[in-house]
Tab-separated table of C-alpha atoms in Angstrom:
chain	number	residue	atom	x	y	z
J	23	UNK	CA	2.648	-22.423	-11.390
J	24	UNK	CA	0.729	-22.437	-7.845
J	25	UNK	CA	-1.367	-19.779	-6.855
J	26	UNK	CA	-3.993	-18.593	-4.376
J	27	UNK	CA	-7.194	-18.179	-5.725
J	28	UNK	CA	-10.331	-16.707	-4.123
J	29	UNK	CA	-13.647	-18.220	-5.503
J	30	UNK	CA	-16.185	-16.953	-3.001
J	31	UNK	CA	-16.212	-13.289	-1.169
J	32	UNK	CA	-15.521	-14.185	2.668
J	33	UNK	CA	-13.471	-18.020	1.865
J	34	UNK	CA	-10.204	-19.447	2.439
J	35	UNK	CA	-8.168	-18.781	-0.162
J	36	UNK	CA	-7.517	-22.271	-2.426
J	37	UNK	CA	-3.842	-23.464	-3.670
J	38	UNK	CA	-4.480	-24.485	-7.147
J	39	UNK	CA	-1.875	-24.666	-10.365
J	40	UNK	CA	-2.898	-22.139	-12.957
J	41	UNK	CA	-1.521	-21.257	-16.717
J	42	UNK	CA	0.350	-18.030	-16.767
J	43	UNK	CA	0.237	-16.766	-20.024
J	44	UNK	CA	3.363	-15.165	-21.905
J	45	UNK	CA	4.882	-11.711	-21.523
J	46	UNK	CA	2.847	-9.908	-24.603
J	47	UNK	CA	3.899	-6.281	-25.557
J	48	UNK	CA	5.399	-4.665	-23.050
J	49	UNK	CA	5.487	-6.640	-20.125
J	50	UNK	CA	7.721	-8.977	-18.224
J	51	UNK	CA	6.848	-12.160	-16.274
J	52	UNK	CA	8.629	-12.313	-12.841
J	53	UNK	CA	9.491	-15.515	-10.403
J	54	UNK	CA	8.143	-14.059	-7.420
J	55	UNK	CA	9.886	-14.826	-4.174
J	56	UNK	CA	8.260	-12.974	-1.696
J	57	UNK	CA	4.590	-11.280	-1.335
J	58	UNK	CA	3.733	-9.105	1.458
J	59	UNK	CA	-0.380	-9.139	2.641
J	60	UNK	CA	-1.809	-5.753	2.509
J	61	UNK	CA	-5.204	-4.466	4.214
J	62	UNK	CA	-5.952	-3.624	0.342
J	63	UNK	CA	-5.757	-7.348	-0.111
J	64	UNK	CA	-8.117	-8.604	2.614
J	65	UNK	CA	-10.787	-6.136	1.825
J	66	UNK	CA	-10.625	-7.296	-1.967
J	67	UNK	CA	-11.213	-10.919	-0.433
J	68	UNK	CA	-14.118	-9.844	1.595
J	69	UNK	CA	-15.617	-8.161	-1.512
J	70	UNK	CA	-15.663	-4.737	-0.706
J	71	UNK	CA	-14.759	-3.094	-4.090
J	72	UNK	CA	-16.782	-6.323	-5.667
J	73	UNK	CA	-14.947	-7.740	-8.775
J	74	UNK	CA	-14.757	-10.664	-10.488
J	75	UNK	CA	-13.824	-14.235	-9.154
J	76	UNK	CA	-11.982	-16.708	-9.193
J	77	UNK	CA	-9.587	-14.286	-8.833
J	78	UNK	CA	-5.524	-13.570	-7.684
J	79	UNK	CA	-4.993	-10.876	-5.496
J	80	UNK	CA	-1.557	-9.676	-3.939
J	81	UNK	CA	0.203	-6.367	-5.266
J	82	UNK	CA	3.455	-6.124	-3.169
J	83	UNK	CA	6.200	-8.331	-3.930
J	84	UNK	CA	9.506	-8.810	-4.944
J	85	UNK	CA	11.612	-11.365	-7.213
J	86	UNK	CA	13.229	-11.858	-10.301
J	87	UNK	CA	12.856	-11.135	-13.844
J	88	UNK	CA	12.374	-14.677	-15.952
J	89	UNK	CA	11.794	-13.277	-19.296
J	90	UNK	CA	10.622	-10.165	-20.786
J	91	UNK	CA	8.128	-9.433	-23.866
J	92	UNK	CA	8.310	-7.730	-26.860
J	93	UNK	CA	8.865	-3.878	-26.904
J	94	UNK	CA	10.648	-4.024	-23.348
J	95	UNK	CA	13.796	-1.996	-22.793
J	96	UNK	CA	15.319	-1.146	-19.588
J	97	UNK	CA	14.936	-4.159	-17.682
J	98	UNK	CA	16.850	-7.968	-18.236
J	99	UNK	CA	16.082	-11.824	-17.268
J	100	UNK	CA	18.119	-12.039	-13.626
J	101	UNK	CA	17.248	-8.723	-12.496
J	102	UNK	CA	16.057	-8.568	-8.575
J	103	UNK	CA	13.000	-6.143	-9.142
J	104	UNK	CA	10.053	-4.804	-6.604
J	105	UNK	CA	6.499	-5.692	-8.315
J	106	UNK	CA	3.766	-3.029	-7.392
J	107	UNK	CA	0.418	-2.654	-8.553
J	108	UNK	CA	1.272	0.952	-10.164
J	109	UNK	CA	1.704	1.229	-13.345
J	110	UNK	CA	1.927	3.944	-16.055
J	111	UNK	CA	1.744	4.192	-19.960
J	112	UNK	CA	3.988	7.891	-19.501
J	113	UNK	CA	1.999	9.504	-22.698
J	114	UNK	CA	-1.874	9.371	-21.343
J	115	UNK	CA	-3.078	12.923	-19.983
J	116	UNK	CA	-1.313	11.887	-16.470
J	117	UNK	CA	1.110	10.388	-16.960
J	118	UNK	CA	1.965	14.002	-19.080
J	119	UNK	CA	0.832	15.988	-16.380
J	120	UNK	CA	3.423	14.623	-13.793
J	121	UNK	CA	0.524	12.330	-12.243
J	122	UNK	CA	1.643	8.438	-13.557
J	123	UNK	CA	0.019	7.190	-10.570
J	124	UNK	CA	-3.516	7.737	-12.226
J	125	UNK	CA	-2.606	6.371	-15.506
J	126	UNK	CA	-5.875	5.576	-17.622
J	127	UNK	CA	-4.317	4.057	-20.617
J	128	UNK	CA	-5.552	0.473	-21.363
J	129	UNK	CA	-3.127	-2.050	-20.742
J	130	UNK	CA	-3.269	-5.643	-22.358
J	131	UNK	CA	-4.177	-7.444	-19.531
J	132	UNK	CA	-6.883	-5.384	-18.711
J	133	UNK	CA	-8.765	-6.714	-22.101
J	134	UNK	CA	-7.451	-10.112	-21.260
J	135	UNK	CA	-5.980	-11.678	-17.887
J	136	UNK	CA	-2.931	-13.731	-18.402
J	137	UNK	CA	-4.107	-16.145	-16.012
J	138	UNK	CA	-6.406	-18.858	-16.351
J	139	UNK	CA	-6.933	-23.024	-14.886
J	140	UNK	CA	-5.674	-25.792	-16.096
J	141	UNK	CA	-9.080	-26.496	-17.861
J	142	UNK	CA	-8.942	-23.242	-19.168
J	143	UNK	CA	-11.042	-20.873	-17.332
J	144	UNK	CA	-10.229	-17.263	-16.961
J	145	UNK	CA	-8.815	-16.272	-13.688
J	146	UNK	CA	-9.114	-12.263	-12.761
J	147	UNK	CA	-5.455	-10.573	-12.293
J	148	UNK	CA	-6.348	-9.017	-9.100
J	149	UNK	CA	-4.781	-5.598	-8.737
J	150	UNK	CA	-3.658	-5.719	-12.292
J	151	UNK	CA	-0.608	-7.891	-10.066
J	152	UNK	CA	-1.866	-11.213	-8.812
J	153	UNK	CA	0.821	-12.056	-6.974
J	154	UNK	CA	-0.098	-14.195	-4.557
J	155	UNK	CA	1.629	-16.867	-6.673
J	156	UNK	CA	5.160	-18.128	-7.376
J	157	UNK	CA	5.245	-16.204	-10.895
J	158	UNK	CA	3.156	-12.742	-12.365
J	159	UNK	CA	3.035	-11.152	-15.849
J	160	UNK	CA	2.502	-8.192	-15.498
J	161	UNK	CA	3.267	-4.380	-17.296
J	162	UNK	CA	7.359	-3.445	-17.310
J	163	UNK	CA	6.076	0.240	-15.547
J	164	UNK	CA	5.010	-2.059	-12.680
J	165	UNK	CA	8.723	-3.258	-11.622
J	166	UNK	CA	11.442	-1.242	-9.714
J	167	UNK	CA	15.176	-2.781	-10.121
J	168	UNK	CA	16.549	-3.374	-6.770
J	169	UNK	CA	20.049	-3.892	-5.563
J	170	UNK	CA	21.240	-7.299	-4.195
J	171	UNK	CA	21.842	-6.213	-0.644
J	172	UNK	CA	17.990	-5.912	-0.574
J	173	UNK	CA	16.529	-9.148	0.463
J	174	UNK	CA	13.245	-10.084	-1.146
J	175	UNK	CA	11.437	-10.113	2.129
J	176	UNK	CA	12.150	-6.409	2.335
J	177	UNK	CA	12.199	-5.046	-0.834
J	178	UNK	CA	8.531	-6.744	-0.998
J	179	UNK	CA	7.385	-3.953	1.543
J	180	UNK	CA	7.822	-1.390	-1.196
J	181	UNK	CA	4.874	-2.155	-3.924
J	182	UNK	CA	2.938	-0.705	-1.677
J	183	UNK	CA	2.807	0.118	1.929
J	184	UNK	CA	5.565	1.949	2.109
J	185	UNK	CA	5.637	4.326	-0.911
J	186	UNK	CA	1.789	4.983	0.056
J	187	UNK	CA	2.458	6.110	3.947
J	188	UNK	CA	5.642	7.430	3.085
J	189	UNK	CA	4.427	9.043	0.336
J	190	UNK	CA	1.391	10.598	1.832
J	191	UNK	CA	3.388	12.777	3.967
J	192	UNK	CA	6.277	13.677	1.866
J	193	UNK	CA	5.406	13.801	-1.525
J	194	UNK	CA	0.935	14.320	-1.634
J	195	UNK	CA	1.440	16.467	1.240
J	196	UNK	CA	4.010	17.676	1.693
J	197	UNK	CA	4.297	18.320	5.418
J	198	UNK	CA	7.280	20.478	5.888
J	199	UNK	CA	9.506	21.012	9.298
J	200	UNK	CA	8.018	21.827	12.161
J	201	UNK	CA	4.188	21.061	11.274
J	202	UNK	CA	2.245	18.955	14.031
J	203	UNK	CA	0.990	15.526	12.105
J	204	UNK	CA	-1.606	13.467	13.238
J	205	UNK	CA	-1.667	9.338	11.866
J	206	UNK	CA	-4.661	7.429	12.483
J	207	UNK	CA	-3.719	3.483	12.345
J	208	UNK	CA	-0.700	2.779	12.844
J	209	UNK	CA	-0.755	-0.456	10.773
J	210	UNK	CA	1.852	-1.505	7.452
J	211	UNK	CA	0.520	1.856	5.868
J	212	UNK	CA	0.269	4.011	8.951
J	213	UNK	CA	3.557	3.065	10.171
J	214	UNK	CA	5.835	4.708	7.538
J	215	UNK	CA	3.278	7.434	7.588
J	216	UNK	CA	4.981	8.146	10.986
J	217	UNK	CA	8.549	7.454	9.726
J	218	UNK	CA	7.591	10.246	6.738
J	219	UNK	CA	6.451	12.682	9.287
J	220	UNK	CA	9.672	12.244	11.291
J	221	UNK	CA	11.668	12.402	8.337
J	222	UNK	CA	10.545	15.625	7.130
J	223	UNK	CA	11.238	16.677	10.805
J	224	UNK	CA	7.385	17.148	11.995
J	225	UNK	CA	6.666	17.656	15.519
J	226	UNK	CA	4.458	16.636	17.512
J	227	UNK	CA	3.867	13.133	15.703
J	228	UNK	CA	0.696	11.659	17.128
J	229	UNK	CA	-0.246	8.260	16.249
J	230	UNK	CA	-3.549	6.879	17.110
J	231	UNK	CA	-4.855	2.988	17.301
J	232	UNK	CA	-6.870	1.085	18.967
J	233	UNK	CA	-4.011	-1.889	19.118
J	234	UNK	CA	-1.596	-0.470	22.205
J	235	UNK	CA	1.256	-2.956	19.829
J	236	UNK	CA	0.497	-0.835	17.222
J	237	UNK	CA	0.832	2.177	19.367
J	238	UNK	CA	3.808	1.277	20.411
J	239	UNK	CA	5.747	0.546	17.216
J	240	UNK	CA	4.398	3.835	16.352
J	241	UNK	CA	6.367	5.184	19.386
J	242	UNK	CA	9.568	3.018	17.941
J	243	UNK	CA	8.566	4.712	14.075
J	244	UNK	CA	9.218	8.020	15.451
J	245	UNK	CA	5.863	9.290	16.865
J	246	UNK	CA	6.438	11.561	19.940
J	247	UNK	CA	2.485	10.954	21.398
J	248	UNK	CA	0.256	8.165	20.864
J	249	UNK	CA	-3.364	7.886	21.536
J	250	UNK	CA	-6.086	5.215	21.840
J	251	UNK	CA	-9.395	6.115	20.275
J	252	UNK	CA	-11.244	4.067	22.439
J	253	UNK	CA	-10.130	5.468	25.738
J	254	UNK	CA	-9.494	8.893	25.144
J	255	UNK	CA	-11.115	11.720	22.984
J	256	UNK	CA	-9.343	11.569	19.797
J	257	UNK	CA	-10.099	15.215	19.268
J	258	UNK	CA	-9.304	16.906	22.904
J	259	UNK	CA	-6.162	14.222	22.881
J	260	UNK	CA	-4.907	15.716	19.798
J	261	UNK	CA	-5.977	19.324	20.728
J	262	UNK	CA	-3.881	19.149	24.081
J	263	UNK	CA	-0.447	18.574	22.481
J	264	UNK	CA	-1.579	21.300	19.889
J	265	UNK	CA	-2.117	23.781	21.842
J	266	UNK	CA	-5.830	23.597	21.899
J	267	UNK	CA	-6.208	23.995	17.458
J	268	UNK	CA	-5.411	20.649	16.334
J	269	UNK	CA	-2.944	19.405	14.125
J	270	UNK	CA	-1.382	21.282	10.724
J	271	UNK	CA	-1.773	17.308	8.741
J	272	UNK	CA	-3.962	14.416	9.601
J	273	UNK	CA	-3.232	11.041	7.520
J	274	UNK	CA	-6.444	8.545	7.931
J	275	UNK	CA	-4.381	4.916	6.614
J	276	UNK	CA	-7.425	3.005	8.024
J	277	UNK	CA	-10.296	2.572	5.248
J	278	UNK	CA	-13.489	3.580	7.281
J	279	UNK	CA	-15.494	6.661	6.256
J	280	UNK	CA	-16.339	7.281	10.161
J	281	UNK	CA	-12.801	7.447	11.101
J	282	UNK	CA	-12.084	9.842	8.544
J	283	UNK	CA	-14.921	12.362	9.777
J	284	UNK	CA	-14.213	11.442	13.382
J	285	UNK	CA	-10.013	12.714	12.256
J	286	UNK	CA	-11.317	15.743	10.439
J	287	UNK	CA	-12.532	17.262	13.636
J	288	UNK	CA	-8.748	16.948	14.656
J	289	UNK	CA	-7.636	19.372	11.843
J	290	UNK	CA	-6.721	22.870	12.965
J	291	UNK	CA	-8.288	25.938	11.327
J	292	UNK	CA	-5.787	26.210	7.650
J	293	UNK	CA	-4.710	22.555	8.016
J	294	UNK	CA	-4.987	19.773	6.188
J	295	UNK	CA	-7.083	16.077	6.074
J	296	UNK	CA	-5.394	13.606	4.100
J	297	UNK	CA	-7.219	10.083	3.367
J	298	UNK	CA	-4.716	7.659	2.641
J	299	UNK	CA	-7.011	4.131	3.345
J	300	UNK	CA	-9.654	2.751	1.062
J	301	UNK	CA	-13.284	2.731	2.137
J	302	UNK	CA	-15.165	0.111	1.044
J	303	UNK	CA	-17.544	1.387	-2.056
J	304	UNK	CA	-20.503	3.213	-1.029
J	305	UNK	CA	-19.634	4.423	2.004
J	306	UNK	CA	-19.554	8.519	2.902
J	307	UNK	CA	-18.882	10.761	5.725
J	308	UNK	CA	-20.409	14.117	6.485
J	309	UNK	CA	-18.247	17.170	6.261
J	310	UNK	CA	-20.362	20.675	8.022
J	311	UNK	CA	-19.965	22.391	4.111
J	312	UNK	CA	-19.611	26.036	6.027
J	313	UNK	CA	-16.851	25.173	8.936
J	314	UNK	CA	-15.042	23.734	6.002
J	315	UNK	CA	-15.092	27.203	4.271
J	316	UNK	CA	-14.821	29.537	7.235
J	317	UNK	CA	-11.809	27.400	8.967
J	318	UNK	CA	-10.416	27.219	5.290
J	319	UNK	CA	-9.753	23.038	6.028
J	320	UNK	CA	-8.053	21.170	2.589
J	321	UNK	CA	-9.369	17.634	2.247
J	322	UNK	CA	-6.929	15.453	0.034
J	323	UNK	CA	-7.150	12.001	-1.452
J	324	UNK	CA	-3.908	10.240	-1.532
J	325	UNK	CA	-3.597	7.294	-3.873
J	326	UNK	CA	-0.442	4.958	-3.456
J	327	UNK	CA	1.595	8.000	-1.879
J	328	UNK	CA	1.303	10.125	-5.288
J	329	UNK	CA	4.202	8.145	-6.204
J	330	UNK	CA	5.730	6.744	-9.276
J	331	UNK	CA	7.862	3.670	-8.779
J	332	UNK	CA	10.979	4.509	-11.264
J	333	UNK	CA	11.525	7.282	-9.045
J	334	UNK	CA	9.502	6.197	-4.974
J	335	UNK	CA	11.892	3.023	-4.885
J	336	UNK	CA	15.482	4.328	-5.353
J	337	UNK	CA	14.660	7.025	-2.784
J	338	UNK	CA	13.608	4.530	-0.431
J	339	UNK	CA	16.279	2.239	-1.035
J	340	UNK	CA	18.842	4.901	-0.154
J	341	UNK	CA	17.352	5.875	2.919
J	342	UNK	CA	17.119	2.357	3.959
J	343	UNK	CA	20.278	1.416	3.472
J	344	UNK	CA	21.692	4.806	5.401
J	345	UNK	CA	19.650	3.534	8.538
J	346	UNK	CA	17.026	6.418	7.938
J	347	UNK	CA	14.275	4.123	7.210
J	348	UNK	CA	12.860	0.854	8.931
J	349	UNK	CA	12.022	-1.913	6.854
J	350	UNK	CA	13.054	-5.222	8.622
J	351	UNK	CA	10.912	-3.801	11.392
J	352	UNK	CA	7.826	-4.061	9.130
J	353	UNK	CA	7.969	-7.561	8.395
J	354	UNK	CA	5.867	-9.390	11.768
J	355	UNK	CA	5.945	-13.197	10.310
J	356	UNK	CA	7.171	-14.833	7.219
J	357	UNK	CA	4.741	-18.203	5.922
J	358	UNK	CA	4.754	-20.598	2.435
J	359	UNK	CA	2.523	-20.185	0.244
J	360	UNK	CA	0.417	-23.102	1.737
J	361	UNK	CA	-0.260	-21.425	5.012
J	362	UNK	CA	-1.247	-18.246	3.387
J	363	UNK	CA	-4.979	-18.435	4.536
J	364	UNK	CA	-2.650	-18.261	8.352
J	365	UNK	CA	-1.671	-14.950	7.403
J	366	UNK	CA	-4.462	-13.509	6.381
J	367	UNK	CA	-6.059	-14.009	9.953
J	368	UNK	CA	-3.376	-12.782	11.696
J	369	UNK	CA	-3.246	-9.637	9.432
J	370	UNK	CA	-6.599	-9.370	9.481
J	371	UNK	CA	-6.898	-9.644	13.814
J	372	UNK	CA	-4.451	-7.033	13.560
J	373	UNK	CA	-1.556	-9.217	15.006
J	374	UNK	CA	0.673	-7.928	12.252
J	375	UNK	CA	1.954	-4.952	10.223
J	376	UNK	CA	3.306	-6.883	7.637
J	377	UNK	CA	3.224	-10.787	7.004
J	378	UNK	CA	5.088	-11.980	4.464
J	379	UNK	CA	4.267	-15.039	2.283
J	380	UNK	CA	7.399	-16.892	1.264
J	381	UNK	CA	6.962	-17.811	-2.536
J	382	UNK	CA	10.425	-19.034	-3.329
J	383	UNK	CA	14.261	-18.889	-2.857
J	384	UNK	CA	16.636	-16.577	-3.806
């Protein structure tokens, strides 16, 4: 099968045809038809969280099930399924504890990646996923079963940006009626970030980006104010919709440490910081230790929306399909595999929320 593999930190991406190994125990190998491009993706290309190459990255996608290995039950050759990059063992201290989405159990393709050339060197499996290729093996915990009204395109959009803005609000959160929400970035995660706060019935909404398209799809997302960083005062922006305290939840989807301190001066006294994006490694922000204690601020982490898949997708598919959740929207441009390195760029000049490489037909 063809695949995209990064060999150097910072370089086009190469189309090359790679071996993809079996299903062993437990998992299912999956003809992928469509892989959306997350942020998560380009910083893994530009070697922020390091890693090793060649490598296959891509962790949101969507196709069908081509044969499953042994020990698998639940899930069928044919079946239209969401691929996602979380993945659970359900008996590690976690995954027991109601918290799959930090599963620490060793899975078989972490001792040995299922990919590798034709002359038989070992390709990583990105994002435990790799799917920026027309086929992935990957664990069954890692696939959602979709319904055929769902095109591919769409149901793509749910291994990962959407179950982690959505998520973020709703479920890590949990902002409930009535609170005032603050989003910073307004990108593939941010977006549904907004469409969580609005669906838990938030108010004010504020979205903030530098991009005024971005701004403005926040508007269309359900955000009731938008601001531009650059321009205005995040803080006294935020504060005069607030009534002068600042907001009750602040979601940071962009993954810069100085963003996130810049947002945590937007938090009233008793609210709530939530970071959502992923720094690169090493980087910190400064937090004044005894305003955090006397204003009695929560700072939260918020990995892939808390969710776990079995139970994020079918909730999202419902709402979709009763018009209470954009998806189409999402989706900015849709290119074959051999254009992929296209984009990247325009994901990566912030031209899009979600691209959408086209692996295969349905």
């Amino acid at each position: 099968m063809r695949a995209a593999v990064c060999r150097a930190f910072g370089s086009p991406l190469e189309i090359e045809e790679l071996v993809l190994e079996p299903p062993r125990e437990g998992e299912v190998d999956v003809r992928l038809v469509a892989s959306a491009i997350c942020h998560s993706d380009i910083a893994l290309l530009d070697g922020a969280w390091g890693g090793d190459l060649p490598a296959v990255y891509g962790h949101e996608a969507a196709g069908v099930v081509n044969a499953v290995g042994p020990g698998v039950t639940g899930i069928t050759p044919g079946a239209r399924v969401v691929v996602s990059l979380l993945r659970s063992c359900g008996a590690c201290f976690f995954c027991r504890r109601g918290e799959s989405h930090l599963c620490e159990h060793v899975f078989p393709a972490d001792r040995a990646s299922p990919l590798r050339t034709t002359h038989g060197e070992a390709v990583s499996h990105g994002l435990h996923t790799a799917a920026f290729a027309e086929s992935v093996v990957v664990d069954t915990s890692q696939l959602a079963e979709v319904p055929s009204s769902l095109s591919f395109d769409v149901a793509a959009l749910l291994g990962c940006g959407v179950v982690t803005g959505f998520g973020a609000v709703v479920d890590r959160a949990g902002a409930p009626e009535g609170s005032s929400v603050l989003v910073v970035g307004t990108g593939g995660v941010g977006l549904n970030s907004v469409q969580g706060a609005a669906y838990t019935g938030a108010a004010p909404i504020i979205g903030a980006d530098t991009s005024s398209a971005k701004r403005d799809w926040a508007l269309r997302f359900g955000a009731t104010h938008v601001v531009d960083p650059r321009s205005d005062d995040l803080s006294e922006a935020v504060r005069s919709v607030t009534d002068g305290r600042g907001v009750d939840y602040a979601f940071v989807t962009v993954g810069s440490a100085g963003v996130i301190e810049a947002t945590l001066r937007c938090v009233r006294r008793g609210g709530t910081l939530v970071v959502v994006g992923m720094p690169p490694s090493g980087e910190t922000f400064r937090v004044e230790a005894v305003d955090l204690a006397h204003n009695d601020v929560r700072i939260l982490g918020s990995k892939m929306g808390s969710a776990r898949l079995a139970d994020a997708v079918p909730r999202l598919v419902a709402l979709y399909e009763r018009g209470e959740l954009l998806l189409d929207e999402l989706i900015t441009g849709r290119y074959p595999l051999e254009r992929i390195n296209e984009a990247i760029a325009a994901a990566r000049g912030g031209e899009a929320i979600r691209n959408i490489v086209v692996l295969g037909s349905e």
